[in-house]
Amino acid sequence: MRPTFIRVEKPKHKLLNPEYCPTPLLPPSQRPPIQVLALDQHHQYGILTVLFRFAGFGLDRLGDKLRGRSNPLRSAVAARELFQGLGGLWIKLGQLLSLRSDVLSDEMCDQLSQLLYANIGFPGSVVREAIERELGCPVEKIFSRFEDAPLAAASIAQVHRAVLRQEGVPVVVKLLRPNVIEAFRRDMSLLRMVVGFLTALLPVGHMRLNEALDELDAMVEEELDYAYEASNSRRLRKNLRRHKVYVPYLFRRYCTGKLLVMEEIQGVLMSEAIAVSKQDPERFDAWCEENAVEPRKVAQHLFLSNMRQLIEDNLFHGDMHPGNIILLRNNRYALIDFGTIGALDPDFLQIYFGVLQAANQRAYGKAADLSLHMCTEIPQFNIGKMRSELISAIKLWQARSGMETLGYHDRSLGASGKIMGQVFAKYQLQVSWAALRMARTWGTLDTSLAYFDPEMNHRRMFSRYLKAADQRRRKNAVKKIREGFMSTLQTANEYRVLLEPIAQRATIAYKQKLNKISMATTTVIRFLLIVTLLAIIFCVHAFLHQHFFDLGYLPGGELVDDFPSMEKEWFVVALFGLGLVTGLLRRLLRIASSAYLR
């Protein structure tokens, strides 16, 4: 029996408030154990085995068709069993193909979407060796307690419960499977070979299998490097705090590209709650009452938060299946597993939001026109007829969304994609993978919403979201204005930094030219000032010589004798004029000198 870990009362880190931790829904003894096998016992199939199984699947379907016993549901179940038996990357491919509701039957999409990884783990000794290799020290030095029995296991990772020695905090340790990177890359090469055979032998070009493999390759490469998940976790933890959605704290000092150590959330998995609600409704109702959980409110919060992640944040959890949602007290919940995080092109996001908004406003023509832009190409024929059918499809979904007598999956937002996808398939329109990723996000979330609020009206919920989003925009208007003002100041400062050296060089060049002009001007003024002073001295000399004393014996006496005779008054006027000229020249000299000094 596993020990029950106790959360520390005053954690040093920003961990989940213990008041939100609910009581257990099931005792540990009633949970199915994880089967553990040695690494060499895990199945790995070669190209011949894979081709043989696909050939057997194709021959069985051909035989059913020839005998007139073709059944879409039986074919879909066989396809699911085929991918499930191959395991690993084939399961991910099957899940990806389940998005192609535009080319596959509803039965096939439904069965492929149910693909799950077998809960088969690997031994604890291998886990300890891998952790010690990643952290460079014994497990006992990092963890005061470590459970060898896995808490969960999947195709890529395995999860164990532990307690950090230094922090004293219960955590979960998520470790990448040994040799999984090499195995997945080998399977990817095998997948490309099989797809090449199928494309060459069968008319499956419209399914764009090569593009599906490229999408799968990019997705798996991110999931195989935990640096991506650690970054995604930190970003969503910050964003979802505003949504009142909890994301576990990540202890980054113990994380590597193959190892994650995060806070353990003492809650109940949505998948467990759904299973108990079907098998033992009375127990589930009692648990909800004890922990102040109203399933309908939880479902509505999930819908509104997911819409906000998509439209406002453009950063959303791309795999919202019930196993990644943990229920807490008071209608709260936490999200885990951030290996698949979505962020869409802003132009596509605007188109997607425009389609939803137009449909909500019953502007069906506008919704149909915008939905065509979610396809990779628009055909040049039958556009009018195709547009009319799209309008009819959108109207049909709008009518169904309010019919409580219909099943949830016939009224959900995902149903609108299926109805429109049938029109796209009829006219051989290729839907973009961005639109398919959106469909996958809503499809996985629908599994939880269908059980917690089976009567949900998606059109009304979207109207409710629009109203709340508008209130948030108004509330943040002042903040955005302030941010815009600060951004303008920052931009102005950046331009100042860029232009200042240019202005300095221009100023230096200007000053150099000004200094040359000032120097020449100063020289000329000084010369004129000297001439004026000499003229004043000469006038005084002539005035005294003519009217008071004989000064002919002094130097310059000959010039004085030759100077015309003038009345006293005219000498006073001449001296006054020369004084004014002297004052003006002295002022000009100061101005020119100061310009030169600058």
XYZ file of C-alpha atoms in Angstrom:
598
model
C 0.000 0.000 0.000
C 1.359 3.400 -0.951
C 2.091 5.856 1.864
C 0.018 9.023 2.107
C 2.243 12.075 1.795
C 1.491 15.144 3.924
C 1.922 18.597 2.392
C 4.088 20.983 4.391
C 2.096 23.688 6.192
C 4.195 26.699 5.154
C 6.007 25.917 1.903
C 8.806 28.191 0.792
C 7.508 28.126 -2.773
C 4.200 29.312 -4.225
C 2.452 25.968 -3.983
C -1.228 25.115 -4.047
C -3.181 26.264 -1.015
C -4.003 23.067 0.968
C -7.557 24.343 1.458
C -8.227 23.550 -2.212
C -7.166 19.906 -1.885
C -10.258 17.650 -1.963
C -10.827 14.350 -0.239
C -9.991 11.198 -2.269
C -12.723 9.875 -4.543
C -11.358 6.324 -4.653
C -9.045 4.542 -2.218
C -5.649 3.624 -3.733
C -6.549 -0.080 -3.599
C -9.337 0.409 -6.167
C -7.075 2.026 -8.745
C -5.745 -0.342 -11.426
C -2.016 -1.034 -10.978
C 0.556 -0.168 -13.620
C 2.014 -3.262 -15.290
C 5.824 -3.192 -15.189
C 7.921 -5.002 -17.795
C 11.627 -5.121 -18.463
C 12.759 -2.888 -21.300
C 13.540 -5.831 -23.580
C 9.924 -7.044 -23.232
C 8.397 -3.902 -24.766
C 7.212 -4.622 -28.301
C 8.959 -3.044 -31.262
C 7.742 -3.957 -34.728
C 9.706 -3.994 -37.974
C 8.637 -2.909 -41.440
C 7.508 -6.383 -42.528
C 5.258 -6.857 -39.482
C 3.697 -3.423 -39.958
C 3.105 -3.967 -43.678
C 1.649 -7.423 -42.979
C -0.826 -6.007 -40.446
C -1.904 -3.173 -42.748
C -2.272 -5.656 -45.629
C -4.426 -7.894 -43.422
C -6.577 -4.917 -42.448
C -7.028 -3.922 -46.102
C -7.887 -7.483 -47.239
C -10.463 -7.862 -44.446
C -12.174 -4.626 -45.493
C -12.091 -5.694 -49.149
C -13.590 -9.077 -48.245
C -16.416 -7.412 -46.296
C -17.150 -5.171 -49.263
C -17.231 -8.070 -51.754
C -19.533 -10.092 -49.480
C -21.817 -7.081 -49.022
C -21.117 -6.908 -45.278
C -19.283 -3.609 -45.250
C -19.914 -1.826 -41.951
C -18.377 1.601 -41.153
C -18.387 0.966 -37.412
C -16.737 -2.449 -37.720
C -14.056 -0.988 -40.035
C -13.449 1.846 -37.565
C -13.084 -0.556 -34.637
C -10.646 -2.676 -36.646
C -8.596 0.425 -37.497
C -8.467 1.434 -33.831
C -7.327 -2.061 -32.840
C -4.674 -1.973 -35.577
C -3.124 1.284 -34.345
C -3.537 0.256 -30.701
C -1.697 -3.011 -31.339
C 1.234 -1.285 -33.031
C 1.510 1.194 -30.123
C 4.006 4.021 -29.754
C 4.051 6.542 -32.563
C 1.262 4.725 -34.410
C -1.166 5.683 -31.657
C -0.204 9.331 -32.058
C -0.708 9.043 -35.820
C -4.149 7.525 -35.263
C -5.075 10.343 -32.890
C -3.901 12.870 -35.473
C -5.931 11.197 -38.244
C -9.026 11.350 -36.028
C -9.025 15.101 -36.707
C -9.684 14.526 -40.407
C -13.451 14.589 -40.091
C -13.479 16.198 -43.533
C -12.289 12.967 -45.197
C -12.955 10.165 -42.663
C -16.317 8.865 -41.497
C -17.719 9.902 -38.115
C -17.318 6.324 -36.896
C -13.655 6.247 -37.907
C -12.890 9.624 -36.263
C -14.695 8.583 -33.098
C -12.829 5.280 -32.790
C -9.407 6.737 -33.575
C -9.951 9.506 -31.013
C -10.345 6.766 -28.361
C -6.817 5.468 -28.884
C -4.981 5.232 -25.557
C -1.524 4.117 -24.545
C -1.239 0.878 -22.647
C -0.273 1.454 -19.010
C 2.955 -0.517 -19.198
C 5.881 0.825 -17.219
C 9.544 -0.050 -16.812
C 11.312 -1.144 -13.588
C 12.163 1.234 -10.745
C 15.827 0.271 -10.906
C 15.995 1.624 -14.447
C 14.238 4.791 -13.278
C 16.758 5.350 -10.477
C 19.707 4.830 -12.811
C 18.254 7.326 -15.319
C 17.600 9.956 -12.601
C 21.117 9.574 -11.186
C 22.516 9.926 -14.689
C 20.528 13.125 -15.263
C 21.228 14.773 -11.880
C 24.727 13.408 -11.345
C 24.088 12.201 -7.785
C 22.260 9.382 -5.958
C 18.472 9.503 -5.772
C 18.632 9.475 -1.946
C 20.541 12.776 -1.964
C 17.693 14.586 -3.767
C 14.640 12.732 -2.448
C 13.937 11.695 1.122
C 11.313 9.283 -0.240
C 10.927 7.847 -3.731
C 8.321 5.335 -4.901
C 9.633 2.729 -7.325
C 6.085 1.797 -8.382
C 5.001 4.144 -11.196
C 2.057 6.470 -10.643
C 1.365 6.601 -14.402
C 2.987 5.395 -17.616
C 2.638 6.347 -21.284
C 4.506 5.891 -24.538
C 6.997 8.709 -23.861
C 7.241 9.106 -20.100
C 6.721 7.513 -16.714
C 5.683 9.305 -13.511
C 6.667 8.553 -9.898
C 5.780 10.084 -6.540
C 8.534 11.364 -4.259
C 9.411 13.901 -1.551
C 12.219 16.432 -2.011
C 14.784 16.141 0.777
C 15.848 19.789 0.988
C 12.441 21.410 0.413
C 10.357 18.731 2.171
C 7.702 19.010 -0.545
C 5.771 16.095 -2.132
C 6.483 16.042 -5.861
C 5.937 13.964 -8.962
C 8.942 12.975 -11.044
C 8.375 12.687 -14.780
C 11.084 10.778 -16.624
C 11.534 10.217 -20.331
C 11.568 6.528 -21.241
C 15.070 5.135 -21.906
C 15.891 4.935 -25.624
C 12.510 6.487 -26.507
C 14.102 9.138 -28.729
C 15.847 6.532 -30.875
C 12.708 4.350 -30.927
C 10.434 7.175 -32.033
C 12.813 8.328 -34.739
C 13.045 4.765 -36.014
C 9.246 4.519 -35.987
C 9.029 7.830 -37.855
C 11.239 6.465 -40.618
C 9.058 3.360 -40.686
C 5.918 5.506 -40.842
C 7.254 7.417 -43.824
C 7.982 4.157 -45.647
C 4.473 2.816 -44.983
C 2.862 6.111 -46.046
C 4.966 6.028 -49.190
C 3.595 2.551 -50.029
C 0.009 3.607 -49.282
C 0.303 6.781 -51.355
C 1.727 4.839 -54.288
C -0.823 1.990 -54.198
C -4.048 3.607 -52.940
C -5.967 6.818 -53.786
C -5.234 8.521 -50.448
C -3.668 11.735 -51.748
C -6.612 13.797 -50.483
C -5.734 12.781 -46.889
C -2.374 14.627 -47.120
C -0.607 11.918 -45.128
C 2.829 13.417 -45.705
C 1.665 16.676 -44.131
C 0.244 14.680 -41.231
C 3.651 13.065 -40.721
C 5.360 16.475 -40.750
C 2.894 17.701 -38.132
C 3.443 14.537 -36.078
C 7.220 14.846 -36.362
C 7.190 18.441 -35.093
C 4.834 17.529 -32.249
C 6.868 14.529 -31.106
C 10.184 16.391 -31.274
C 8.808 18.915 -28.783
C 7.416 16.198 -26.507
C 10.790 14.397 -26.481
C 12.599 17.459 -25.087
C 11.341 18.448 -21.634
C 12.942 21.881 -22.000
C 9.890 22.767 -24.126
C 7.462 21.469 -21.516
C 9.256 23.312 -18.711
C 9.037 26.567 -20.664
C 5.377 25.934 -21.548
C 4.576 25.204 -17.908
C 6.067 28.482 -16.696
C 4.269 30.527 -19.356
C 0.884 28.913 -18.745
C 1.298 29.114 -14.956
C 1.607 32.889 -15.311
C -1.281 33.227 -17.788
C -3.748 30.831 -16.156
C -3.380 32.458 -12.755
C -5.675 35.174 -14.138
C -8.175 32.456 -15.132
C -8.179 31.003 -11.592
C -6.724 27.802 -13.045
C -3.800 26.235 -11.208
C -0.591 24.950 -12.818
C 1.877 22.936 -10.675
C 5.056 24.632 -9.503
C 8.150 23.379 -11.340
C 11.388 22.859 -9.403
C 13.703 23.974 -12.193
C 16.926 23.197 -10.337
C 16.099 19.481 -10.705
C 14.815 19.615 -14.300
C 16.710 18.570 -17.419
C 15.848 17.742 -21.002
C 14.741 14.252 -19.875
C 13.540 14.874 -16.325
C 10.874 17.092 -14.729
C 10.245 17.519 -11.003
C 7.041 19.360 -10.122
C 4.684 19.895 -7.244
C 2.267 17.044 -6.599
C -1.376 18.117 -6.866
C -3.531 16.373 -4.264
C -6.700 16.236 -6.355
C -8.921 13.923 -8.377
C -8.348 13.296 -12.066
C -11.258 14.214 -14.300
C -10.962 10.766 -15.935
C -11.422 9.108 -12.531
C -14.394 11.353 -11.725
C -16.072 10.502 -15.040
C -15.543 6.766 -14.502
C -16.974 6.889 -10.955
C -19.924 9.055 -12.055
C -20.878 6.315 -14.524
C -20.217 3.315 -12.250
C -21.220 4.700 -8.863
C -23.240 7.952 -9.225
C -24.118 8.078 -5.517
C -20.461 8.062 -4.473
C -19.652 10.770 -7.007
C -22.561 12.978 -5.846
C -21.507 12.585 -2.209
C -17.914 13.527 -3.072
C -19.098 16.615 -4.984
C -21.209 17.743 -2.046
C -18.392 17.143 0.435
C -15.896 19.171 -1.625
C -18.235 21.935 -2.888
C -17.881 20.805 -6.502
C -20.666 21.594 -8.973
C -19.881 19.706 -12.220
C -21.887 22.166 -14.344
C -19.900 25.170 -13.077
C -16.606 23.332 -13.571
C -17.578 22.554 -17.176
C -18.530 26.174 -17.861
C -15.259 27.396 -16.346
C -13.357 24.950 -18.568
C -15.162 26.241 -21.664
C -14.662 29.936 -20.841
C -11.006 29.492 -19.854
C -10.250 27.486 -22.991
C -11.894 30.152 -25.162
C -9.886 32.843 -23.373
C -6.654 30.890 -23.869
C -7.390 30.623 -27.588
C -8.683 34.107 -28.394
C -7.049 36.450 -25.894
C -3.839 34.726 -24.804
C -3.095 32.823 -28.039
C -1.374 30.275 -25.809
C -3.495 27.242 -25.003
C -3.256 23.731 -23.610
C -3.498 21.570 -26.710
C -4.371 18.273 -25.002
C -7.268 18.871 -22.608
C -8.349 15.251 -22.255
C -9.723 14.140 -18.840
C -6.377 12.676 -17.767
C -4.798 16.147 -17.811
C -7.436 17.875 -15.652
C -7.296 17.583 -11.846
C -10.404 18.542 -9.873
C -10.010 20.596 -6.680
C -12.383 21.941 -4.071
C -14.760 24.885 -4.644
C -15.148 24.246 -8.399
C -11.467 24.840 -9.073
C -9.159 22.661 -11.107
C -5.535 22.294 -12.155
C -3.966 21.364 -15.494
C -0.983 19.072 -16.038
C 1.099 17.743 -18.950
C 2.235 20.704 -21.051
C 4.028 18.811 -23.796
C 1.454 19.962 -26.355
C 0.906 23.708 -26.223
C -0.697 25.647 -29.064
C -0.093 29.140 -30.440
C -1.728 30.140 -33.709
C -0.826 32.563 -36.467
C -2.506 35.912 -35.576
C -4.137 36.150 -39.011
C -5.697 32.688 -38.673
C -6.784 33.460 -35.118
C -8.569 36.581 -36.321
C -10.352 34.557 -39.022
C -11.372 31.847 -36.538
C -12.713 34.381 -34.067
C -14.522 36.160 -36.907
C -16.281 32.910 -37.905
C -17.462 32.302 -34.325
C -18.577 35.896 -33.870
C -20.397 36.046 -37.202
C -22.191 32.765 -36.516
C -23.177 33.994 -33.055
C -24.622 37.177 -34.631
C -26.417 35.059 -37.246
C -24.390 36.715 -40.017
C -24.214 33.373 -41.825
C -22.893 34.714 -45.128
C -19.978 36.423 -43.393
C -19.258 33.265 -41.368
C -19.215 31.154 -44.563
C -16.881 33.598 -46.347
C -14.454 33.668 -43.433
C -14.528 29.874 -43.007
C -13.274 29.466 -46.584
C -10.102 31.292 -45.547
C -9.331 28.458 -43.116
C -8.647 26.215 -46.118
C -5.289 26.011 -47.856
C -6.816 26.676 -51.290
C -10.195 27.886 -52.566
C -11.447 26.264 -55.794
C -12.408 28.443 -58.748
C -15.630 26.578 -59.573
C -19.019 26.123 -57.860
C -18.147 28.830 -55.340
C -21.727 30.090 -55.160
C -23.165 26.631 -54.535
C -20.422 25.767 -52.050
C -21.036 29.023 -50.169
C -24.762 28.280 -49.994
C -24.087 24.831 -48.529
C -21.717 26.297 -45.959
C -24.379 28.799 -44.911
C -26.866 25.956 -44.558
C -24.363 23.943 -42.504
C -23.763 26.873 -40.121
C -27.513 27.460 -39.767
C -27.989 23.751 -39.030
C -25.442 23.829 -36.221
C -26.979 27.005 -34.799
C -30.370 25.295 -34.711
C -28.936 22.125 -33.151
C -26.964 24.012 -30.480
C -30.218 24.989 -28.777
C -31.888 21.557 -28.940
C -31.465 20.012 -25.498
C -33.079 16.786 -26.722
C -30.048 16.104 -28.946
C -26.887 14.501 -27.581
C -24.034 16.729 -26.435
C -21.740 15.832 -29.330
C -24.420 16.836 -31.858
C -24.671 20.311 -30.288
C -21.057 21.032 -29.349
C -18.633 23.444 -30.960
C -16.792 20.417 -32.346
C -20.006 19.406 -34.154
C -19.893 22.647 -36.154
C -16.477 21.633 -37.453
C -17.784 18.210 -38.488
C -20.796 19.664 -40.341
C -18.658 22.213 -42.171
C -15.994 19.550 -42.782
C -18.517 17.504 -44.756
C -19.017 20.468 -47.113
C -15.250 20.929 -47.438
C -14.826 17.215 -48.227
C -17.583 17.323 -50.855
C -15.758 20.074 -52.756
C -12.296 18.619 -51.980
C -11.187 21.626 -49.939
C -8.035 21.050 -47.901
C -8.477 22.337 -44.341
C -5.362 23.914 -42.781
C -3.644 22.071 -39.926
C -4.199 25.115 -37.709
C -7.957 24.529 -38.020
C -7.462 20.838 -37.299
C -5.451 21.644 -34.161
C -8.325 23.805 -32.970
C -10.704 20.923 -33.649
C -8.463 18.567 -31.632
C -8.396 21.001 -28.697
C -12.184 21.232 -28.555
C -12.596 17.523 -29.283
C -10.488 16.438 -26.293
C -12.189 18.973 -24.016
C -15.641 17.797 -25.137
C -15.002 14.459 -23.417
C -15.090 16.228 -20.046
C -17.807 18.752 -20.901
C -20.158 16.030 -22.164
C -20.231 14.357 -18.730
C -20.124 17.434 -16.488
C -22.632 19.590 -18.403
C -24.403 17.473 -21.044
C -26.995 20.227 -21.655
C -24.446 22.976 -22.334
C -25.491 25.466 -25.028
C -22.262 26.435 -26.770
C -23.761 29.451 -28.534
C -24.916 30.926 -25.219
C -21.571 30.128 -23.633
C -19.787 31.961 -26.438
C -22.057 34.993 -25.904
C -21.170 34.847 -22.225
C -17.484 34.729 -23.106
C -17.825 37.785 -25.398
C -19.478 39.764 -22.608
C -16.745 38.849 -20.096
C -13.990 39.566 -22.654
C -15.487 43.013 -23.331
C -15.497 43.777 -19.591
C -11.837 42.740 -19.357
C -10.940 44.974 -22.297
C -12.647 47.966 -20.666
C -11.026 47.254 -17.339
C -7.592 47.083 -18.946
C -8.135 50.150 -21.164
C -6.311 52.554 -18.805
C -3.512 50.048 -18.355
C -3.130 49.692 -22.128
C -3.094 53.493 -22.570
C -0.368 53.754 -19.950
C 1.563 50.933 -21.590
C 1.145 52.663 -24.966
C 2.434 55.933 -23.540
C 5.420 54.198 -21.971
C 6.025 52.367 -25.237
C 5.999 55.711 -27.070
C 8.514 57.131 -24.592
C 10.675 54.063 -24.989
C 10.515 54.345 -28.776
C 11.420 58.042 -28.564
C 14.364 57.201 -26.320
C 15.499 54.506 -28.748
C 15.380 57.013 -31.615
C 17.302 59.492 -29.447
C 19.988 56.906 -28.838
C 20.132 56.159 -32.572
C 20.110 59.793 -33.749
C 22.298 61.336 -31.040
C 25.642 60.234 -32.594
C 24.496 61.584 -35.975
C 23.486 64.897 -34.399
C 26.771 65.061 -32.517
C 28.786 64.542 -35.708
C 26.732 67.214 -37.502
C 27.183 69.600 -34.567
C 30.933 69.046 -34.497
C 31.153 69.744 -38.236
C 29.015 72.854 -37.837
C 31.106 74.057 -34.914
C 34.283 73.598 -36.918
C 32.903 75.759 -39.736
C 31.564 78.315 -37.232
C 34.942 78.507 -35.497
C 36.713 79.314 -38.758
C 34.201 82.062 -39.577
C 34.336 83.409 -36.013
C 38.141 83.533 -36.063
C 38.211 85.475 -39.322
C 35.474 87.846 -38.136
C 37.293 88.467 -34.836
C 40.494 89.361 -36.685
C 38.698 91.875 -38.959
C 36.860 93.522 -36.038
C 40.029 93.865 -34.012
C 41.718 95.518 -36.979
C 38.807 97.970 -37.377
C 38.829 98.645 -33.628
C 42.529 99.550 -33.743
C 41.910 101.847 -36.718
C 39.027 103.543 -34.855
C 41.132 104.072 -31.740
C 43.903 105.613 -33.843
C 41.337 107.902 -35.472
C 40.131 109.060 -32.041
C 43.705 109.811 -30.942
C 44.330 111.766 -34.172
C 41.125 113.809 -33.751
C 42.000 114.707 -30.148
C 45.492 115.706 -31.283
C 44.122 117.893 -34.106
C 41.488 119.462 -31.815
C 44.087 120.480 -29.214
C 46.537 121.718 -31.882
C 43.994 123.944 -33.653
C 42.255 125.467 -30.635
C 44.576 125.347 -27.610
C 48.249 124.372 -28.048
C 50.897 124.223 -30.800
C 51.665 120.545 -31.025
C 53.374 120.517 -34.415
C 56.646 119.422 -32.849
C 55.134 116.120 -31.741
C 55.296 112.984 -33.922
C 52.677 113.264 -36.653
C 52.765 117.070 -36.510
C 52.940 117.346 -40.297
C 49.664 115.424 -40.666
C 48.029 117.623 -38.049
C 49.159 120.760 -39.855
C 47.654 119.482 -43.118
C 44.312 118.516 -41.400
C 41.513 120.974 -42.403
C 40.483 123.552 -39.812
C 37.229 122.692 -37.991
C 35.031 124.342 -35.400
C 34.983 122.920 -31.864
C 31.415 121.642 -32.291
C 32.345 119.493 -35.309
C 35.247 117.952 -33.393
C 32.811 116.999 -30.601
C 30.451 115.402 -33.154
C 33.337 113.505 -34.810
C 34.641 112.216 -31.460
C 31.129 111.189 -30.400
C 30.639 109.252 -33.670
C 34.006 107.515 -33.312
C 33.076 106.581 -29.733
C 29.836 104.946 -30.922
C 31.722 103.016 -33.597
C 34.258 101.869 -30.989
C 31.482 100.612 -28.671
C 29.760 98.751 -31.535
C 33.021 97.101 -32.611
C 33.805 96.033 -29.053
C 30.330 94.413 -28.746
C 30.739 92.613 -32.064
C 34.149 91.423 -30.885
C 32.628 89.872 -27.738
C 29.939 88.084 -29.771
C 32.416 86.709 -32.287
C 34.837 85.678 -29.534
C 32.112 83.802 -27.558
C 31.017 81.907 -30.701
C 34.599 80.919 -31.318
C 35.085 79.706 -27.746
C 31.957 77.483 -27.934
